[in-house]
Amino acid sequence: MVILIGVTGEMRGQVVLSIDKKKACEIASRMMMGMPVPELDDMAISAISELGNMIMGNAATVFSVRNIGIDITPPTVGRGTGKIDTMYTKNIAIPLLTDDSEVFMEMNIAMKIG
């Protein structure tokens, strides 16, 4: 699944967070106080979307401290197989790791300044 979040302001572009179904269920379970999440229902998707908001909200705060004003759009969730291409700008892919160095999510960033 993917979570797409747009960025506006002094930097413009999009961030795509990609995660496989199993990891998404595990994360949603942790975010919902350990409640089992065997499938990506509406509640689980909401939890994963909120994770995207948390990641990008923190990034917006970091930029703000550096006097770079950005806003983020509400997340859009995509599921299934497919391919996302951007011609907007070059893409940077960043693997997000657990404490034991396991990749649990990939963040793809495509931004322009100004």
mmCIF file of N, CA and C in Angstrom:
data_model
loop_
_atom_site.group_PDB
_atom_site.id
_atom_site.type_symbol
_atom_site.label_atom_id
_atom_site.label_comp_id
_atom_site.label_asym_id
_atom_site.label_seq_id
_atom_site.Cartn_x
_atom_site.Cartn_y
_atom_site.Cartn_z
ATOM 1 N N MET A 1 0.838 -1.165 0.000
ATOM 2 C CA MET A 1 0.000 0.000 0.000
ATOM 3 C C MET A 1 0.883 1.228 0.000
ATOM 4 N N VAL A 2 0.340 2.343 -0.432
ATOM 5 C CA VAL A 2 1.078 3.601 -0.446
ATOM 6 C C VAL A 2 0.237 4.688 0.212
ATOM 7 N N ILE A 3 0.928 5.615 0.841
ATOM 8 C CA ILE A 3 0.304 6.805 1.402
ATOM 9 C C ILE A 3 0.930 7.981 0.665
ATOM 10 N N LEU A 4 0.094 8.758 -0.022
ATOM 11 C CA LEU A 4 0.576 9.912 -0.773
ATOM 12 C C LEU A 4 0.228 11.176 0.002
ATOM 13 N N ILE A 5 1.235 12.024 0.232
ATOM 14 C CA ILE A 5 1.027 13.279 0.938
ATOM 15 C C ILE A 5 1.693 14.387 0.130
ATOM 16 N N GLY A 6 0.904 15.398 -0.212
ATOM 17 C CA GLY A 6 1.430 16.535 -0.952
ATOM 18 C C GLY A 6 2.064 17.544 -0.016
ATOM 19 N N VAL A 7 3.015 18.293 -0.553
ATOM 20 C CA VAL A 7 3.692 19.339 0.199
ATOM 21 C C VAL A 7 3.549 20.638 -0.589
ATOM 22 N N THR A 8 3.121 21.708 0.116
ATOM 23 C CA THR A 8 2.971 23.017 -0.507
ATOM 24 C C THR A 8 3.729 24.042 0.332
ATOM 25 N N GLY A 9 3.926 25.214 -0.211
ATOM 26 C CA GLY A 9 4.628 26.277 0.500
ATOM 27 C C GLY A 9 5.951 26.568 -0.167
ATOM 28 N N GLU A 10 6.966 26.835 0.642
ATOM 29 C CA GLU A 10 8.280 27.165 0.096
ATOM 30 C C GLU A 10 8.935 25.977 -0.604
ATOM 31 N N MET A 11 8.502 24.785 -0.262
ATOM 32 C CA MET A 11 8.906 23.568 -0.971
ATOM 33 C C MET A 11 7.619 22.943 -1.498
ATOM 34 N N ARG A 12 7.649 22.438 -2.718
ATOM 35 C CA ARG A 12 6.464 21.827 -3.317
ATOM 36 C C ARG A 12 6.815 20.445 -3.841
ATOM 37 N N GLY A 13 5.874 19.542 -3.700
ATOM 38 C CA GLY A 13 6.097 18.210 -4.225
ATOM 39 C C GLY A 13 5.208 17.198 -3.548
ATOM 40 N N GLN A 14 5.702 15.969 -3.481
ATOM 41 C CA GLN A 14 4.938 14.914 -2.839
ATOM 42 C C GLN A 14 5.871 13.915 -2.177
ATOM 43 N N VAL A 15 5.286 13.256 -1.180
ATOM 44 C CA VAL A 15 5.977 12.185 -0.477
ATOM 45 C C VAL A 15 5.094 10.953 -0.604
ATOM 46 N N VAL A 16 5.705 9.845 -0.966
ATOM 47 C CA VAL A 16 4.996 8.575 -1.079
ATOM 48 C C VAL A 16 5.634 7.601 -0.091
ATOM 49 N N LEU A 17 4.844 7.169 0.871
ATOM 50 C CA LEU A 17 5.294 6.165 1.831
ATOM 51 C C LEU A 17 4.753 4.825 1.377
ATOM 52 N N SER A 18 5.608 3.853 1.164
ATOM 53 C CA SER A 18 5.142 2.543 0.710
ATOM 54 C C SER A 18 5.460 1.492 1.766
ATOM 55 N N ILE A 19 4.504 0.587 1.937
ATOM 56 C CA ILE A 19 4.618 -0.441 2.964
ATOM 57 C C ILE A 19 3.842 -1.669 2.509
ATOM 58 N N ASP A 20 4.370 -2.853 2.800
ATOM 59 C CA ASP A 20 3.630 -4.053 2.405
ATOM 60 C C ASP A 20 2.486 -4.310 3.389
ATOM 61 N N LYS A 21 1.535 -5.114 2.963
ATOM 62 C CA LYS A 21 0.306 -5.345 3.726
ATOM 63 C C LYS A 21 0.589 -5.903 5.119
ATOM 64 N N LYS A 22 1.492 -6.857 5.213
ATOM 65 C CA LYS A 22 1.784 -7.477 6.507
ATOM 66 C C LYS A 22 2.337 -6.450 7.495
ATOM 67 N N LYS A 23 3.304 -5.651 7.042
ATOM 68 C CA LYS A 23 3.886 -4.621 7.911
ATOM 69 C C LYS A 23 2.837 -3.564 8.264
ATOM 70 N N ALA A 24 1.992 -3.206 7.317
ATOM 71 C CA ALA A 24 0.937 -2.228 7.589
ATOM 72 C C ALA A 24 0.008 -2.735 8.683
ATOM 73 N N CYS A 25 -0.357 -4.001 8.641
ATOM 74 C CA CYS A 25 -1.211 -4.590 9.682
ATOM 75 C C CYS A 25 -0.510 -4.578 11.039
ATOM 76 N N GLU A 26 0.788 -4.899 11.054
ATOM 77 C CA GLU A 26 1.553 -4.894 12.307
ATOM 78 C C GLU A 26 1.615 -3.490 12.908
ATOM 79 N N ILE A 27 1.884 -2.503 12.083
ATOM 80 C CA ILE A 27 1.976 -1.128 12.566
ATOM 81 C C ILE A 27 0.621 -0.638 13.048
ATOM 82 N N ALA A 28 -0.426 -0.920 12.283
ATOM 83 C CA ALA A 28 -1.770 -0.515 12.694
ATOM 84 C C ALA A 28 -2.125 -1.147 14.029
ATOM 85 N N SER A 29 -1.750 -2.392 14.227
ATOM 86 C CA SER A 29 -2.012 -3.075 15.498
ATOM 87 C C SER A 29 -1.320 -2.342 16.649
ATOM 88 N N ARG A 30 -0.078 -1.966 16.456
ATOM 89 C CA ARG A 30 0.662 -1.241 17.508
ATOM 90 C C ARG A 30 0.046 0.125 17.776
ATOM 91 N N MET A 31 -0.401 0.772 16.715
ATOM 92 C CA MET A 31 -1.000 2.099 16.891
ATOM 93 C C MET A 31 -2.356 2.025 17.588
ATOM 94 N N MET A 32 -2.997 0.861 17.526
ATOM 95 C CA MET A 32 -4.308 0.680 18.161
ATOM 96 C C MET A 32 -4.172 -0.132 19.445
ATOM 97 N N MET A 33 -3.088 0.132 20.190
ATOM 98 C CA MET A 33 -2.850 -0.471 21.499
ATOM 99 C C MET A 33 -2.840 -1.989 21.487
ATOM 100 N N GLY A 34 -2.272 -2.579 20.430
ATOM 101 C CA GLY A 34 -2.112 -4.023 20.379
ATOM 102 C C GLY A 34 -3.312 -4.803 19.895
ATOM 103 N N MET A 35 -4.386 -4.097 19.510
ATOM 104 C CA MET A 35 -5.557 -4.790 18.978
ATOM 105 C C MET A 35 -5.156 -5.540 17.702
ATOM 106 N N PRO A 36 -5.504 -6.826 17.573
ATOM 107 C CA PRO A 36 -5.114 -7.573 16.369
ATOM 108 C C PRO A 36 -5.691 -6.932 15.099
ATOM 109 N N VAL A 37 -4.854 -6.835 14.081
ATOM 110 C CA VAL A 37 -5.268 -6.271 12.796
ATOM 111 C C VAL A 37 -4.886 -7.263 11.707
ATOM 112 N N PRO A 38 -5.781 -8.229 11.407
ATOM 113 C CA PRO A 38 -5.452 -9.226 10.389
ATOM 114 C C PRO A 38 -5.634 -8.722 8.951
ATOM 115 N N GLU A 39 -6.481 -7.711 8.775
ATOM 116 C CA GLU A 39 -6.767 -7.165 7.442
ATOM 117 C C GLU A 39 -6.750 -5.641 7.491
ATOM 118 N N LEU A 40 -6.543 -5.030 6.355
ATOM 119 C CA LEU A 40 -6.524 -3.573 6.277
ATOM 120 C C LEU A 40 -7.946 -3.044 6.099
ATOM 121 N N ASP A 41 -8.686 -2.987 7.209
ATOM 122 C CA ASP A 41 -10.021 -2.422 7.170
ATOM 123 C C ASP A 41 -9.922 -0.898 7.306
ATOM 124 N N ASP A 42 -11.073 -0.215 7.359
ATOM 125 C CA ASP A 42 -11.073 1.242 7.421
ATOM 126 C C ASP A 42 -10.305 1.775 8.627
ATOM 127 N N MET A 43 -10.437 1.120 9.775
ATOM 128 C CA MET A 43 -9.745 1.569 10.981
ATOM 129 C C MET A 43 -8.227 1.434 10.818
ATOM 130 N N ALA A 44 -7.769 0.333 10.248
ATOM 131 C CA ALA A 44 -6.333 0.124 10.040
ATOM 132 C C ALA A 44 -5.784 1.128 9.029
ATOM 133 N N ILE A 45 -6.523 1.387 7.980
ATOM 134 C CA ILE A 45 -6.081 2.361 6.977
ATOM 135 C C ILE A 45 -6.008 3.748 7.590
ATOM 136 N N SER A 46 -6.969 4.071 8.457
ATOM 137 C CA SER A 46 -6.937 5.352 9.157
ATOM 138 C C SER A 46 -5.688 5.464 10.024
ATOM 139 N N ALA A 47 -5.333 4.382 10.710
ATOM 140 C CA ALA A 47 -4.134 4.389 11.558
ATOM 141 C C ALA A 47 -2.871 4.588 10.725
ATOM 142 N N ILE A 48 -2.762 3.892 9.603
ATOM 143 C CA ILE A 48 -1.590 4.034 8.743
ATOM 144 C C ILE A 48 -1.538 5.434 8.138
ATOM 145 N N SER A 49 -2.693 5.988 7.774
ATOM 146 C CA SER A 49 -2.735 7.363 7.270
ATOM 147 C C SER A 49 -2.245 8.332 8.333
ATOM 148 N N GLU A 50 -2.649 8.095 9.571
ATOM 149 C CA GLU A 50 -2.207 8.955 10.666
ATOM 150 C C GLU A 50 -0.699 8.860 10.854
ATOM 151 N N LEU A 51 -0.117 7.690 10.646
ATOM 152 C CA LEU A 51 1.334 7.567 10.707
ATOM 153 C C LEU A 51 1.980 8.485 9.672
ATOM 154 N N GLY A 52 1.435 8.506 8.470
ATOM 155 C CA GLY A 52 1.946 9.413 7.436
ATOM 156 C C GLY A 52 1.832 10.863 7.873
ATOM 157 N N ASN A 53 0.691 11.228 8.488
ATOM 158 C CA ASN A 53 0.522 12.588 9.014
ATOM 159 C C ASN A 53 1.562 12.899 10.083
ATOM 160 N N MET A 54 1.820 11.936 10.953
ATOM 161 C CA MET A 54 2.792 12.149 12.034
ATOM 162 C C MET A 54 4.195 12.362 11.474
ATOM 163 N N ILE A 55 4.584 11.541 10.506
ATOM 164 C CA ILE A 55 5.914 11.658 9.903
ATOM 165 C C ILE A 55 6.059 13.011 9.217
ATOM 166 N N MET A 56 5.083 13.369 8.400
ATOM 167 C CA MET A 56 5.188 14.611 7.646
ATOM 168 C C MET A 56 4.938 15.835 8.518
ATOM 169 N N GLY A 57 4.113 15.711 9.553
ATOM 170 C CA GLY A 57 3.922 16.819 10.489
ATOM 171 C C GLY A 57 5.211 17.142 11.216
ATOM 172 N N ASN A 58 5.940 16.096 11.611
ATOM 173 C CA ASN A 58 7.243 16.313 12.249
ATOM 174 C C ASN A 58 8.227 16.951 11.275
ATOM 175 N N ALA A 59 8.199 16.518 10.026
ATOM 176 C CA ALA A 59 9.085 17.114 9.017
ATOM 177 C C ALA A 59 8.749 18.595 8.826
ATOM 178 N N ALA A 60 7.461 18.937 8.796
ATOM 179 C CA ALA A 60 7.057 20.340 8.651
ATOM 180 C C ALA A 60 7.553 21.170 9.826
ATOM 181 N N THR A 61 7.531 20.592 11.024
ATOM 182 C CA THR A 61 8.030 21.294 12.209
ATOM 183 C C THR A 61 9.530 21.534 12.102
ATOM 184 N N VAL A 62 10.270 20.528 11.654
ATOM 185 C CA VAL A 62 11.724 20.670 11.492
ATOM 186 C C VAL A 62 12.025 21.784 10.489
ATOM 187 N N PHE A 63 11.308 21.811 9.371
ATOM 188 C CA PHE A 63 11.532 22.869 8.379
ATOM 189 C C PHE A 63 11.157 24.231 8.948
ATOM 190 N N SER A 64 10.086 24.301 9.706
ATOM 191 C CA SER A 64 9.638 25.555 10.303
ATOM 192 C C SER A 64 10.698 26.160 11.215
ATOM 193 N N VAL A 65 11.347 25.303 12.009
ATOM 194 C CA VAL A 65 12.425 25.767 12.889
ATOM 195 C C VAL A 65 13.552 26.386 12.063
ATOM 196 N N ARG A 66 13.698 25.939 10.836
ATOM 197 C CA ARG A 66 14.738 26.460 9.937
ATOM 198 C C ARG A 66 14.184 27.562 9.026
ATOM 199 N N ASN A 67 13.029 28.113 9.406
ATOM 200 C CA ASN A 67 12.379 29.211 8.663
ATOM 201 C C ASN A 67 12.001 28.844 7.231
ATOM 202 N N ILE A 68 11.633 27.584 7.012
ATOM 203 C CA ILE A 68 11.115 27.136 5.718
ATOM 204 C C ILE A 68 9.675 26.703 5.962
ATOM 205 N N GLY A 69 8.743 27.472 5.436
ATOM 206 C CA GLY A 69 7.332 27.188 5.671
ATOM 207 C C GLY A 69 6.764 26.194 4.669
ATOM 208 N N ILE A 70 6.256 25.070 5.168
ATOM 209 C CA ILE A 70 5.566 24.115 4.297
ATOM 210 C C ILE A 70 4.263 23.686 4.966
ATOM 211 N N ASP A 71 3.328 23.267 4.155
ATOM 212 C CA ASP A 71 2.083 22.662 4.609
ATOM 213 C C ASP A 71 1.969 21.305 3.949
ATOM 214 N N ILE A 72 1.204 20.415 4.566
ATOM 215 C CA ILE A 72 0.987 19.093 3.985
ATOM 216 C C ILE A 72 -0.491 18.909 3.687
ATOM 217 N N THR A 73 -0.766 18.115 2.672
ATOM 218 C CA THR A 73 -2.144 17.804 2.315
ATOM 219 C C THR A 73 -2.605 16.575 3.096
ATOM 220 N N PRO A 74 -3.915 16.373 3.197
ATOM 221 C CA PRO A 74 -4.392 15.125 3.812
ATOM 222 C C PRO A 74 -3.869 13.926 3.017
ATOM 223 N N PRO A 75 -3.604 12.814 3.694
ATOM 224 C CA PRO A 75 -3.062 11.644 2.995
ATOM 225 C C PRO A 75 -4.091 10.978 2.089
ATOM 226 N N THR A 76 -3.596 10.429 1.005
ATOM 227 C CA THR A 76 -4.383 9.594 0.107
ATOM 228 C C THR A 76 -3.765 8.210 0.156
ATOM 229 N N VAL A 77 -4.596 7.186 0.334
ATOM 230 C CA VAL A 77 -4.096 5.819 0.448
ATOM 231 C C VAL A 77 -4.404 5.060 -0.831
ATOM 232 N N GLY A 78 -3.396 4.359 -1.330
ATOM 233 C CA GLY A 78 -3.570 3.493 -2.487
ATOM 234 C C GLY A 78 -3.220 2.061 -2.104
ATOM 235 N N ARG A 79 -4.009 1.126 -2.619
ATOM 236 C CA ARG A 79 -3.741 -0.293 -2.336
ATOM 237 C C ARG A 79 -3.715 -1.064 -3.636
ATOM 238 N N GLY A 80 -3.043 -2.222 -3.574
ATOM 239 C CA GLY A 80 -2.974 -3.084 -4.745
ATOM 240 C C GLY A 80 -1.627 -2.957 -5.418
ATOM 241 N N THR A 81 -1.547 -3.510 -6.604
ATOM 242 C CA THR A 81 -0.302 -3.431 -7.353
ATOM 243 C C THR A 81 -0.412 -2.304 -8.355
ATOM 244 N N GLY A 82 0.683 -1.734 -8.654
ATOM 245 C CA GLY A 82 0.700 -0.636 -9.600
ATOM 246 C C GLY A 82 2.062 0.003 -9.605
ATOM 247 N N LYS A 83 2.176 1.044 -10.390
ATOM 248 C CA LYS A 83 3.430 1.749 -10.511
ATOM 249 C C LYS A 83 3.129 3.237 -10.466
ATOM 250 N N ILE A 84 3.910 3.953 -9.677
ATOM 251 C CA ILE A 84 3.760 5.396 -9.585
ATOM 252 C C ILE A 84 5.026 6.018 -10.130
ATOM 253 N N ASP A 85 4.876 6.854 -11.134
ATOM 254 C CA ASP A 85 6.012 7.578 -11.704
ATOM 255 C C ASP A 85 5.775 9.061 -11.502
ATOM 256 N N THR A 86 6.849 9.788 -11.271
ATOM 257 C CA THR A 86 6.741 11.238 -11.203
ATOM 258 C C THR A 86 7.711 11.857 -12.191
ATOM 259 N N MET A 87 7.218 12.808 -12.912
ATOM 260 C CA MET A 87 8.067 13.554 -13.835
ATOM 261 C C MET A 87 8.339 14.941 -13.250
ATOM 262 N N TYR A 88 7.831 15.183 -12.042
ATOM 263 C CA TYR A 88 7.908 16.479 -11.389
ATOM 264 C C TYR A 88 9.354 16.882 -11.110
ATOM 265 N N THR A 89 10.083 15.984 -10.519
ATOM 266 C CA THR A 89 11.481 16.205 -10.183
ATOM 267 C C THR A 89 12.101 14.854 -9.869
ATOM 268 N N LYS A 90 13.367 14.825 -9.636
ATOM 269 C CA LYS A 90 14.005 13.556 -9.272
ATOM 270 C C LYS A 90 13.476 13.078 -7.930
ATOM 271 N N ASN A 91 13.451 11.784 -7.774
ATOM 272 C CA ASN A 91 12.921 11.140 -6.582
ATOM 273 C C ASN A 91 14.065 10.635 -5.715
ATOM 274 N N ILE A 92 13.929 10.825 -4.401
ATOM 275 C CA ILE A 92 14.885 10.277 -3.437
ATOM 276 C C ILE A 92 14.149 9.213 -2.639
ATOM 277 N N ALA A 93 14.687 8.003 -2.590
ATOM 278 C CA ALA A 93 14.072 6.915 -1.825
ATOM 279 C C ALA A 93 14.865 6.693 -0.540
ATOM 280 N N ILE A 94 14.139 6.693 0.580
ATOM 281 C CA ILE A 94 14.763 6.523 1.889
ATOM 282 C C ILE A 94 14.113 5.339 2.595
ATOM 283 N N PRO A 95 14.868 4.291 2.899
ATOM 284 C CA PRO A 95 14.288 3.185 3.662
ATOM 285 C C PRO A 95 14.165 3.577 5.134
ATOM 286 N N LEU A 96 13.023 3.300 5.744
ATOM 287 C CA LEU A 96 12.828 3.544 7.171
ATOM 288 C C LEU A 96 13.014 2.216 7.888
ATOM 289 N N LEU A 97 13.843 2.209 8.920
ATOM 290 C CA LEU A 97 14.263 0.976 9.570
ATOM 291 C C LEU A 97 13.701 0.847 10.982
ATOM 292 N N THR A 98 13.505 -0.398 11.406
ATOM 293 C CA THR A 98 13.151 -0.687 12.787
ATOM 294 C C THR A 98 14.425 -0.633 13.623
ATOM 295 N N ASP A 99 14.287 -0.817 14.928
ATOM 296 C CA ASP A 99 15.459 -0.815 15.817
ATOM 297 C C ASP A 99 16.454 -1.912 15.465
ATOM 298 N N ASP A 100 15.963 -3.027 14.893
ATOM 299 C CA ASP A 100 16.871 -4.114 14.518
ATOM 300 C C ASP A 100 17.247 -4.062 13.030
ATOM 301 N N SER A 101 17.196 -2.855 12.452
ATOM 302 C CA SER A 101 17.639 -2.577 11.079
ATOM 303 C C SER A 101 16.830 -3.271 9.992
ATOM 304 N N GLU A 102 15.590 -3.615 10.269
ATOM 305 C CA GLU A 102 14.707 -4.190 9.257
ATOM 306 C C GLU A 102 13.940 -3.057 8.572
ATOM 307 N N VAL A 103 13.889 -3.074 7.236
ATOM 308 C CA VAL A 103 13.133 -2.058 6.500
ATOM 309 C C VAL A 103 11.648 -2.336 6.696
ATOM 310 N N PHE A 104 10.922 -1.347 7.211
ATOM 311 C CA PHE A 104 9.484 -1.535 7.387
ATOM 312 C C PHE A 104 8.672 -0.635 6.465
ATOM 313 N N MET A 105 9.311 0.399 5.924
ATOM 314 C CA MET A 105 8.612 1.314 5.051
ATOM 315 C C MET A 105 9.644 2.043 4.195
ATOM 316 N N GLU A 106 9.239 2.449 3.011
ATOM 317 C CA GLU A 106 10.119 3.244 2.170
ATOM 318 C C GLU A 106 9.466 4.589 1.925
ATOM 319 N N MET A 107 10.249 5.654 2.073
ATOM 320 C CA MET A 107 9.754 7.008 1.841
ATOM 321 C C MET A 107 10.381 7.509 0.544
ATOM 322 N N ASN A 108 9.545 7.884 -0.405
ATOM 323 C CA ASN A 108 10.002 8.448 -1.670
ATOM 324 C C ASN A 108 9.623 9.917 -1.683
ATOM 325 N N ILE A 109 10.617 10.772 -1.877
ATOM 326 C CA ILE A 109 10.421 12.211 -1.804
ATOM 327 C C ILE A 109 10.744 12.848 -3.150
ATOM 328 N N ALA A 110 9.826 13.675 -3.640
ATOM 329 C CA ALA A 110 10.026 14.429 -4.871
ATOM 330 C C ALA A 110 9.664 15.881 -4.565
ATOM 331 N N MET A 111 10.643 16.775 -4.460
ATOM 332 C CA MET A 111 10.416 18.158 -4.038
ATOM 333 C C MET A 111 11.138 19.140 -4.937
ATOM 334 N N LYS A 112 10.556 20.348 -5.008
ATOM 335 C CA LYS A 112 11.207 21.509 -5.615
ATOM 336 C C LYS A 112 11.147 22.628 -4.605
ATOM 337 N N ILE A 113 12.180 23.418 -4.550
ATOM 338 C CA ILE A 113 12.212 24.565 -3.647
ATOM 339 C C ILE A 113 11.863 25.818 -4.442
ATOM 340 N N GLY A 114 11.048 26.669 -3.818
ATOM 341 C CA GLY A 114 10.669 27.937 -4.421
ATOM 342 C C GLY A 114 9.419 27.910 -5.211
#
